PDB file of C-alpha atoms and ligand atoms in Angstrom:
ATOM      1  CA  MET Q   7       0.000   0.000   0.000  1.00 36.00           C
ATOM      2  CA  ALA Q   8       1.179   3.504  -0.805  1.00 40.00           C
ATOM      3  CA  SER Q   9       2.244   5.553   2.163  1.00 39.00           C
ATOM      4  CA  ASP Q  10       5.037   7.967   2.804  1.00 38.00           C
ATOM      5  CA  GLY Q  11       4.530   7.884   6.543  1.00 33.00           C
ATOM      6  CA  CYS Q  12       3.740  11.578   6.932  1.00 33.00           C
ATOM      7  CA  GLY Q  13      -0.025  11.448   7.293  1.00 33.00           C
ATOM      8  CA  TYR Q  14      -2.722  12.470   4.835  1.00 38.00           C
ATOM      9  CA  ASP Q  15      -3.430  16.000   5.856  1.00 54.00           C
ATOM     10  CA  SER Q  16      -3.279  17.875   2.572  1.00 85.00           C
ATOM     11  CA  MET Q  17      -4.177  17.749  -1.088  1.00 94.00           C
ATOM     12  CA  ILE Q  18      -3.168  14.800  -3.211  1.00 96.00           C
ATOM     13  CA  GLY Q  19      -2.888  14.391  -6.979  1.00 98.00           C
ATOM     14  CA  LEU Q  20      -3.527  11.120  -8.783  1.00 98.00           C
ATOM     15  CA  LEU Q  21      -2.297  10.066 -12.195  1.00 98.00           C
ATOM     16  CA  GLY Q  22      -3.724   6.771 -13.361  1.00 97.00           C
ATOM     17  CA  GLY Q  23      -2.607   5.162 -16.573  1.00 97.00           C
ATOM     18  CA  THR Q  24      -1.474   2.097 -18.416  1.00 97.00           C
ATOM     19  CA  PHE Q  25       2.120   3.375 -18.268  1.00 98.00           C
ATOM     20  CA  ASP Q  26       3.153   0.985 -21.036  1.00 98.00           C
ATOM     21  CA  PRO Q  27       5.719   2.525 -20.538  1.00 98.00           C
ATOM     22  CA  ILE Q  28       5.761   5.662 -18.339  1.00 98.00           C
ATOM     23  CA  HIS Q  29       7.357   8.617 -20.168  1.00 98.00           C
ATOM     24  CA  ILE Q  30       8.446  12.214 -19.686  1.00 98.00           C
ATOM     25  CA  GLY Q  31       4.988  13.492 -20.747  1.00 98.00           C
ATOM     26  CA  HIS Q  32       3.471  11.828 -17.652  1.00 98.00           C
ATOM     27  CA  LEU Q  33       6.224  13.012 -15.316  1.00 98.00           C
ATOM     28  CA  ARG Q  34       6.129  16.577 -16.534  1.00 98.00           C
ATOM     29  CA  ILE Q  35       2.342  17.045 -16.144  1.00 98.00           C
ATOM     30  CA  ALA Q  36       2.562  15.439 -12.706  1.00 98.00           C
ATOM     31  CA  LEU Q  37       5.249  17.870 -11.530  1.00 98.00           C
ATOM     32  CA  GLU Q  38       3.696  20.964 -13.083  1.00 98.00           C
ATOM     33  CA  VAL Q  39       0.265  20.267 -11.577  1.00 97.00           C
ATOM     34  CA  LEU Q  40       1.746  19.346  -8.206  1.00 97.00           C
ATOM     35  CA  GLU Q  41       3.620  22.641  -8.037  1.00 97.00           C
ATOM     36  CA  ALA Q  42       0.849  24.814  -9.526  1.00 95.00           C
ATOM     37  CA  LEU Q  43      -1.829  23.470  -7.165  1.00 94.00           C
ATOM     38  CA  GLU Q  44       0.580  23.108  -4.221  1.00 94.00           C
ATOM     39  CA  LEU Q  45      -0.255  19.455  -3.758  1.00 96.00           C
ATOM     40  CA  ARG Q  46       1.621  17.514  -1.130  1.00 95.00           C
ATOM     41  CA  GLN Q  47       1.926  14.366  -3.177  1.00 96.00           C
ATOM     42  CA  MET Q  48       1.306  12.887  -6.617  1.00 98.00           C
ATOM     43  CA  ARG Q  49       0.375   9.224  -6.706  1.00 98.00           C
ATOM     44  CA  PHE Q  50       0.938   7.268  -9.897  1.00 98.00           C
ATOM     45  CA  ILE Q  51      -1.547   4.421 -10.180  1.00 98.00           C
ATOM     46  CA  PRO Q  52      -0.733   1.856 -12.875  1.00 97.00           C
ATOM     47  CA  LEU Q  53      -3.889   0.079 -13.913  1.00 96.00           C
ATOM     48  CA  ARG Q  54      -3.973  -3.663 -14.197  1.00 93.00           C
ATOM     49  CA  ASP Q  55      -6.743  -4.343 -16.675  1.00 88.00           C
ATOM     50  CA  PRO Q  56      -7.850  -1.303 -18.710  1.00 85.00           C
ATOM     51  CA  PRO Q  57     -11.625  -1.148 -19.201  1.00 84.00           C
ATOM     52  CA  HIS Q  58     -11.414   0.896 -22.436  1.00 80.00           C
ATOM     53  CA  ARG Q  59      -8.591  -0.575 -24.467  1.00 79.00           C
ATOM     54  CA  GLY Q  60      -6.828  -3.798 -25.363  1.00 85.00           C
ATOM     55  CA  VAL Q  61      -4.505  -5.708 -23.066  1.00 89.00           C
ATOM     56  CA  PRO Q  62      -1.291  -3.734 -22.409  1.00 92.00           C
ATOM     57  CA  GLU Q  63       1.827  -5.107 -24.100  1.00 94.00           C
ATOM     58  CA  VAL Q  64       3.759  -5.469 -20.841  1.00 96.00           C
ATOM     59  CA  MET Q  65       2.520  -7.311 -17.735  1.00 96.00           C
ATOM     60  CA  PRO Q  66       1.237  -5.250 -14.765  1.00 96.00           C
ATOM     61  CA  GLN Q  67       4.194  -5.983 -12.462  1.00 97.00           C
ATOM     62  CA  GLN Q  68       6.702  -4.740 -15.032  1.00 98.00           C
ATOM     63  CA  ARG Q  69       4.700  -1.587 -15.784  1.00 98.00           C
ATOM     64  CA  TYR Q  70       4.578  -0.988 -12.030  1.00 98.00           C
ATOM     65  CA  GLU Q  71       8.346  -1.487 -11.743  1.00 98.00           C
ATOM     66  CA  MET Q  72       8.990   1.003 -14.555  1.00 98.00           C
ATOM     67  CA  VAL Q  73       6.829   3.604 -12.784  1.00 98.00           C
ATOM     68  CA  ALA Q  74       8.618   2.882  -9.497  1.00 98.00           C
ATOM     69  CA  ALA Q  75      11.994   3.382 -11.231  1.00 98.00           C
ATOM     70  CA  ALA Q  76      10.795   6.618 -12.871  1.00 98.00           C
ATOM     71  CA  VAL Q  77       9.572   8.246  -9.643  1.00 98.00           C
ATOM     72  CA  ALA Q  78      12.282   6.946  -7.287  1.00 98.00           C
ATOM     73  CA  ASP Q  79      14.254  10.194  -7.119  1.00 97.00           C
ATOM     74  CA  GLU Q  80      11.314  12.600  -6.602  1.00 98.00           C
ATOM     75  CA  PRO Q  81      10.112  12.417  -2.975  1.00 98.00           C
ATOM     76  CA  ARG Q  82       6.767  14.032  -3.789  1.00 98.00           C
ATOM     77  CA  PHE Q  83       5.963  11.258  -6.281  1.00 98.00           C
ATOM     78  CA  LEU Q  84       4.708   7.885  -5.167  1.00 98.00           C
ATOM     79  CA  VAL Q  85       3.620   4.730  -6.960  1.00 98.00           C
ATOM     80  CA  ASP Q  86       0.481   3.038  -5.674  1.00 97.00           C
ATOM     81  CA  ASP Q  87      -0.213  -0.619  -6.522  1.00 96.00           C
ATOM     82  CA  CYS Q  88      -3.876  -0.590  -5.396  1.00 94.00           C
ATOM     83  CA  GLU Q  89      -5.218  -1.409  -8.870  1.00 94.00           C
ATOM     84  CA  LEU Q  90      -2.685  -4.174  -9.385  1.00 94.00           C
ATOM     85  CA  ARG Q  91      -3.836  -5.849  -6.182  1.00 93.00           C
ATOM     86  CA  ARG Q  92      -7.479  -5.825  -7.288  1.00 92.00           C
ATOM     87  CA  GLU Q  93      -8.878  -8.590  -9.505  1.00 89.00           C
ATOM     88  CA  GLY Q  94     -10.907  -7.700 -12.593  1.00 88.00           C
ATOM     89  CA  LYS Q  95     -11.216  -4.447 -14.517  1.00 90.00           C
ATOM     90  CA  SER Q  96      -9.457  -1.408 -13.044  1.00 91.00           C
ATOM     91  CA  TYR Q  97     -12.319   0.986 -12.456  1.00 95.00           C
ATOM     92  CA  THR Q  98     -11.299   4.419 -11.204  1.00 96.00           C
ATOM     93  CA  ALA Q  99     -14.536   4.673  -9.186  1.00 97.00           C
ATOM     94  CA  ASP Q 100     -13.427   1.634  -7.127  1.00 96.00           C
ATOM     95  CA  THR Q 101      -9.924   3.042  -6.693  1.00 96.00           C
ATOM     96  CA  LEU Q 102     -11.249   6.369  -5.452  1.00 97.00           C
ATOM     97  CA  SER Q 103     -13.705   4.716  -3.045  1.00 96.00           C
ATOM     98  CA  GLY Q 104     -10.817   2.743  -1.548  1.00 95.00           C
ATOM     99  CA  LEU Q 105      -8.656   5.855  -1.320  1.00 94.00           C
ATOM    100  CA  ARG Q 106     -11.416   7.817   0.378  1.00 94.00           C
ATOM    101  CA  GLN Q 107     -11.589   5.187   3.101  1.00 92.00           C
ATOM    102  CA  GLU Q 108      -7.840   5.459   3.533  1.00 89.00           C
ATOM    103  CA  ILE Q 109      -7.418   9.226   3.516  1.00 89.00           C
ATOM    104  CA  GLY Q 110     -10.766  10.756   4.482  1.00 91.00           C
ATOM    105  CA  GLU Q 111     -12.089  14.011   3.036  1.00 91.00           C
ATOM    106  CA  VAL Q 112      -8.806  15.453   1.739  1.00 93.00           C
ATOM    107  CA  PRO Q 113      -9.234  17.118  -1.703  1.00 95.00           C
ATOM    108  CA  LEU Q 114      -8.190  14.690  -4.452  1.00 97.00           C
ATOM    109  CA  PHE Q 115      -7.135  15.851  -7.915  1.00 97.00           C
ATOM    110  CA  LEU Q 116      -7.327  13.277 -10.680  1.00 98.00           C
ATOM    111  CA  LEU Q 117      -5.195  14.246 -13.687  1.00 98.00           C
ATOM    112  CA  LEU Q 118      -6.512  13.441 -17.151  1.00 98.00           C
ATOM    113  CA  GLY Q 119      -5.088  14.230 -20.556  1.00 97.00           C
ATOM    114  CA  SER Q 120      -7.627  15.771 -22.956  1.00 96.00           C
ATOM    115  CA  ASP Q 121      -7.873  12.411 -24.807  1.00 95.00           C
ATOM    116  CA  ALA Q 122      -8.823  10.608 -21.605  1.00 95.00           C
ATOM    117  CA  PHE Q 123     -11.264  13.374 -20.636  1.00 97.00           C
ATOM    118  CA  ARG Q 124     -13.030  13.004 -24.010  1.00 96.00           C
ATOM    119  CA  GLY Q 125     -13.829   9.394 -23.134  1.00 95.00           C
ATOM    120  CA  PHE Q 126     -14.686  10.168 -19.510  1.00 97.00           C
ATOM    121  CA  PRO Q 127     -18.530  10.114 -19.908  1.00 97.00           C
ATOM    122  CA  SER Q 128     -18.320   6.466 -21.005  1.00 96.00           C
ATOM    123  CA  TRP Q 129     -16.253   5.410 -17.972  1.00 96.00           C
ATOM    124  CA  HIS Q 130     -17.776   3.153 -15.335  1.00 95.00           C
ATOM    125  CA  GLN Q 131     -19.743   5.438 -12.951  1.00 97.00           C
ATOM    126  CA  PRO Q 132     -18.344   8.793 -14.120  1.00 97.00           C
ATOM    127  CA  GLU Q 133     -20.624  10.724 -11.738  1.00 97.00           C
ATOM    128  CA  GLN Q 134     -19.255   8.722  -8.828  1.00 97.00           C
ATOM    129  CA  VAL Q 135     -15.682   9.474  -9.967  1.00 98.00           C
ATOM    130  CA  LEU Q 136     -16.496  13.164 -10.158  1.00 97.00           C
ATOM    131  CA  ALA Q 137     -18.129  13.091  -6.746  1.00 97.00           C
ATOM    132  CA  LEU Q 138     -15.032  11.547  -5.207  1.00 97.00           C
ATOM    133  CA  ALA Q 139     -12.356  13.720  -6.848  1.00 98.00           C
ATOM    134  CA  HIS Q 140     -11.751  16.877  -8.825  1.00 98.00           C
ATOM    135  CA  LEU Q 141     -10.612  16.412 -12.414  1.00 98.00           C
ATOM    136  CA  VAL Q 142      -7.592  18.332 -13.650  1.00 98.00           C
ATOM    137  CA  VAL Q 143      -7.625  18.237 -17.443  1.00 97.00           C
ATOM    138  CA  LEU Q 144      -4.425  18.802 -19.412  1.00 97.00           C
ATOM    139  CA  GLN Q 145      -4.254  19.622 -23.093  1.00 94.00           C
ATOM    140  CA  ARG Q 146      -2.472  17.000 -25.181  1.00 94.00           C
ATOM    141  CA  PRO Q 147      -0.767  18.297 -28.331  1.00 92.00           C
ATOM    142  CA  GLY Q 148      -3.010  18.076 -31.381  1.00 90.00           C
ATOM    143  CA  GLU Q 149      -6.135  17.401 -29.298  1.00 88.00           C
ATOM    144  CA  MET Q 150      -9.175  19.668 -29.087  1.00 89.00           C
ATOM    145  CA  MET Q 151     -10.243  20.315 -25.508  1.00 92.00           C
ATOM    146  CA  PRO Q 152     -13.663  18.653 -25.082  1.00 93.00           C
ATOM    147  CA  ASN Q 153     -16.489  20.798 -23.710  1.00 93.00           C
ATOM    148  CA  LEU Q 154     -17.985  18.420 -21.154  1.00 96.00           C
ATOM    149  CA  TYR Q 155     -19.814  19.000 -17.851  1.00 96.00           C
ATOM    150  CA  PRO Q 156     -19.702  22.846 -18.196  1.00 96.00           C
ATOM    151  CA  LYS Q 157     -21.577  23.280 -14.904  1.00 95.00           C
ATOM    152  CA  ARG Q 158     -18.834  21.436 -13.052  1.00 96.00           C
ATOM    153  CA  VAL Q 159     -16.003  23.687 -14.196  1.00 96.00           C
ATOM    154  CA  ALA Q 160     -14.398  25.363 -11.164  1.00 95.00           C
ATOM    155  CA  THR Q 161     -15.018  29.089 -11.029  1.00 88.00           C
ATOM    156  CA  SER Q 162     -11.890  29.656  -8.953  1.00 86.00           C
ATOM    157  CA  TRP Q 163      -9.063  27.687  -7.490  1.00 84.00           C
ATOM    158  CA  GLY Q 164     -10.406  28.301  -3.981  1.00 85.00           C
ATOM    159  CA  ASP Q 165     -13.706  26.781  -5.076  1.00 85.00           C
ATOM    160  CA  ALA Q 166     -11.999  23.414  -5.686  1.00 90.00           C
ATOM    161  CA  GLN Q 167      -9.587  23.657  -2.773  1.00 90.00           C
ATOM    162  CA  SER Q 168     -12.387  23.881  -0.235  1.00 90.00           C
ATOM    163  CA  LEU Q 169     -14.116  20.688  -1.442  1.00 94.00           C
ATOM    164  CA  PRO Q 170     -12.965  17.046  -1.519  1.00 95.00           C
ATOM    165  CA  GLY Q 171     -14.038  16.654  -5.176  1.00 97.00           C
ATOM    166  CA  GLY Q 172     -16.685  17.509  -7.767  1.00 97.00           C
ATOM    167  CA  ARG Q 173     -15.036  20.270  -9.832  1.00 97.00           C
ATOM    168  CA  ILE Q 174     -13.218  20.311 -13.177  1.00 97.00           C
ATOM    169  CA  LEU Q 175     -10.108  22.429 -13.671  1.00 97.00           C
ATOM    170  CA  PHE Q 176      -8.247  23.028 -16.936  1.00 96.00           C
ATOM    171  CA  LYS Q 177      -4.511  23.582 -16.506  1.00 95.00           C
ATOM    172  CA  SER Q 178      -2.018  24.496 -19.146  1.00 94.00           C
ATOM    173  CA  THR Q 179       1.221  22.556 -18.948  1.00 96.00           C
ATOM    174  CA  THR Q 180       4.236  22.240 -21.235  1.00 97.00           C
ATOM    175  CA  GLN Q 181       3.043  20.568 -24.416  1.00 95.00           C
ATOM    176  CA  LEU Q 182       5.003  17.390 -24.955  1.00 97.00           C
ATOM    177  CA  ASP Q 183       3.965  15.353 -27.946  1.00 97.00           C
ATOM    178  CA  ILE Q 184       5.010  12.045 -26.412  1.00 98.00           C
ATOM    179  CA  SER Q 185       2.927   8.894 -26.184  1.00 97.00           C
ATOM    180  CA  ALA Q 186       3.599   5.380 -24.979  1.00 98.00           C
ATOM    181  CA  THR Q 187       2.305   4.108 -28.326  1.00 97.00           C
ATOM    182  CA  ASN Q 188       5.047   6.004 -30.114  1.00 98.00           C
ATOM    183  CA  ILE Q 189       7.715   4.771 -27.717  1.00 98.00           C
ATOM    184  CA  ARG Q 190       6.650   1.152 -28.229  1.00 98.00           C
ATOM    185  CA  ARG Q 191       6.804   1.715 -32.007  1.00 98.00           C
ATOM    186  CA  MET Q 192      10.284   3.209 -31.772  1.00 98.00           C
ATOM    187  CA  VAL Q 193      11.669   0.314 -29.745  1.00 98.00           C
ATOM    188  CA  ARG Q 194      10.064  -2.184 -32.095  1.00 97.00           C
ATOM    189  CA  ALA Q 195      11.695  -0.393 -35.040  1.00 97.00           C
ATOM    190  CA  GLY Q 196      15.097  -0.538 -33.336  1.00 97.00           C
ATOM    191  CA  LEU Q 197      15.164   3.221 -32.572  1.00 98.00           C
ATOM    192  CA  SER Q 198      16.143   4.629 -29.182  1.00 98.00           C
ATOM    193  CA  PRO Q 199      13.467   6.346 -27.039  1.00 98.00           C
ATOM    194  CA  ARG Q 200      16.239   8.026 -25.047  1.00 98.00           C
ATOM    195  CA  TYR Q 201      15.321  11.511 -23.730  1.00 98.00           C
ATOM    196  CA  LEU Q 202      11.607  10.673 -24.045  1.00 98.00           C
ATOM    197  CA  ILE Q 203      11.691   8.366 -21.028  1.00 98.00           C
ATOM    198  CA  PRO Q 204      13.849   8.476 -17.873  1.00 98.00           C
ATOM    199  CA  ASP Q 205      17.201   6.674 -18.133  1.00 98.00           C
ATOM    200  CA  ALA Q 206      16.111   4.195 -15.443  1.00 98.00           C
ATOM    201  CA  VAL Q 207      13.116   3.196 -17.591  1.00 98.00           C
ATOM    202  CA  LEU Q 208      15.321   2.951 -20.676  1.00 98.00           C
ATOM    203  CA  ARG Q 209      17.606   0.563 -18.778  1.00 98.00           C
ATOM    204  CA  TYR Q 210      14.629  -1.479 -17.543  1.00 98.00           C
ATOM    205  CA  ILE Q 211      13.266  -1.825 -21.088  1.00 98.00           C
ATOM    206  CA  SER Q 212      16.563  -2.991 -22.475  1.00 98.00           C
ATOM    207  CA  GLU Q 213      17.367  -5.344 -19.566  1.00 98.00           C
ATOM    208  CA  HIS Q 214      13.970  -7.026 -19.850  1.00 98.00           C
ATOM    209  CA  ARG Q 215      13.922  -6.838 -23.651  1.00 97.00           C
ATOM    210  CA  LEU Q 216      10.479  -5.200 -23.666  1.00 98.00           C
ATOM    211  CA  TYR Q 217       8.639  -3.977 -26.767  1.00 98.00           C
ATOM    212  CA  GLN Q 218      11.091  -5.715 -29.117  1.00 95.00           C
ATOM    213  CA  ALA Q 219      10.005  -6.810 -32.576  1.00 89.00           C
ATOM    214  CA  LYS Q 220       8.866 -10.438 -32.497  1.00 79.00           C
ATOM    215  CA  GLU Q 221      11.356 -12.744 -34.206  1.00 70.00           C
TER     216      GLU Q 221
HETATM  217  P1  LIG G 315      -0.808   5.086 -25.096  1.00 72.68           P
HETATM  218  O1  LIG G 315      -0.064   5.789 -26.201  1.00 72.68           O
HETATM  219  O2  LIG G 315      -0.412   3.646 -24.893  1.00 72.68           O
HETATM  220  O3  LIG G 315      -2.303   5.285 -25.189  1.00 72.68           O
HETATM  221  P2  LIG G 315      -0.295   7.273 -23.210  1.00 72.68           P
HETATM  222  O4  LIG G 315       0.992   7.869 -23.620  1.00 72.68           O
HETATM  223  O5  LIG G 315      -1.565   7.983 -23.574  1.00 72.68           O
HETATM  224  O6  LIG G 315      -0.363   5.767 -23.699  1.00 72.68           O
HETATM  225  P3  LIG G 315      -1.359   6.497 -20.628  1.00 72.68           P
HETATM  226  O7  LIG G 315      -0.667   5.674 -19.619  1.00 72.68           O
HETATM  227  O8  LIG G 315      -2.492   5.903 -21.346  1.00 72.68           O
HETATM  228  O9  LIG G 315      -0.219   7.025 -21.662  1.00 72.68           O
HETATM  229  O10 LIG G 315      -1.781   7.921 -20.017  1.00 72.68           O
HETATM  230  C1  LIG G 315      -2.135   8.139 -18.677  1.00 72.68           C
HETATM  231  C2  LIG G 315      -2.700   9.550 -18.562  1.00 72.68           C
HETATM  232  O11 LIG G 315      -1.701  10.509 -18.911  1.00 72.68           O
HETATM  233  C3  LIG G 315      -3.895   9.826 -19.488  1.00 72.68           C
HETATM  234  O12 LIG G 315      -4.814  10.659 -18.795  1.00 72.68           O
HETATM  235  C4  LIG G 315      -3.258  10.574 -20.653  1.00 72.68           C
HETATM  236  O13 LIG G 315      -4.185  11.426 -21.308  1.00 72.68           O
HETATM  237  C5  LIG G 315      -2.177  11.374 -19.943  1.00 72.68           C
HETATM  238  N1  LIG G 315      -1.027  11.670 -20.824  1.00 72.68           N
HETATM  239  C6  LIG G 315      -0.197  10.774 -21.395  1.00 72.68           C
HETATM  240  N2  LIG G 315       0.752  11.382 -22.116  1.00 72.68           N
HETATM  241  C7  LIG G 315       0.523  12.704 -22.018  1.00 72.68           C
HETATM  242  C8  LIG G 315       1.177  13.884 -22.553  1.00 72.68           C
HETATM  243  N3  LIG G 315       2.230  13.786 -23.368  1.00 72.68           N
HETATM  244  N4  LIG G 315       0.664  15.096 -22.221  1.00 72.68           N
HETATM  245  C9  LIG G 315      -0.439  15.204 -21.408  1.00 72.68           C
HETATM  246  N5  LIG G 315      -1.088  14.135 -20.866  1.00 72.68           N
HETATM  247  C10 LIG G 315      -0.614  12.906 -21.166  1.00 72.68           C
END
């Protein structure tokens, strides 16, 4: 279970994803949002079985280990294995319910790229997700920002800060046109994804011979 031993007394950010593999795009939005919103911690939550896409290329334990390697040198980042420990589909509503029991009424900020936000209404229990956390939506390069749930958009930062969840915030972050899909393609084609992923993740991929072209 994720814990840094210093109590849960202030705002927490959450970044869920397949992380197949984790890349600099994920790390950069996590840091920029953490600093802009003055969050105490950002938890990375690798999902085990994605409800909305095919089976990830790499097994859950290895995706978790790559995230752990990527966040190891940033004390405000933490990797949480709660979805890996749960059987079945990784529904965010279940994850947030579990977290709420663990941390109480602390404001939670769930980060979503604009592509993920577009699909949000078709998630399992989206209203429940929105009741349990705020959404922080980040523009992904080349993506239009969807106009969803206009009544839930936070009117001010203080508006969101004073509630455990229920508001949507749009944040601008450095635009990095990096995707895990592209990194997998590069490795398969024999190209190096260096500088798009942390060195520790690059080493992990090459040591475990991940994403290689099938012989
Ligand atoms: P894939 O290419 O396999 O779909 P991905 O790069 O989108 O993977 P995910 O693990 O699916 O990575 O993403 C987790 C979350 O991070 C999603 O909300 C996604 O929108 C967001 N995200 C990923 N990459 C970026 C990026 N470069 N900029 C902003 N948000 C991003």
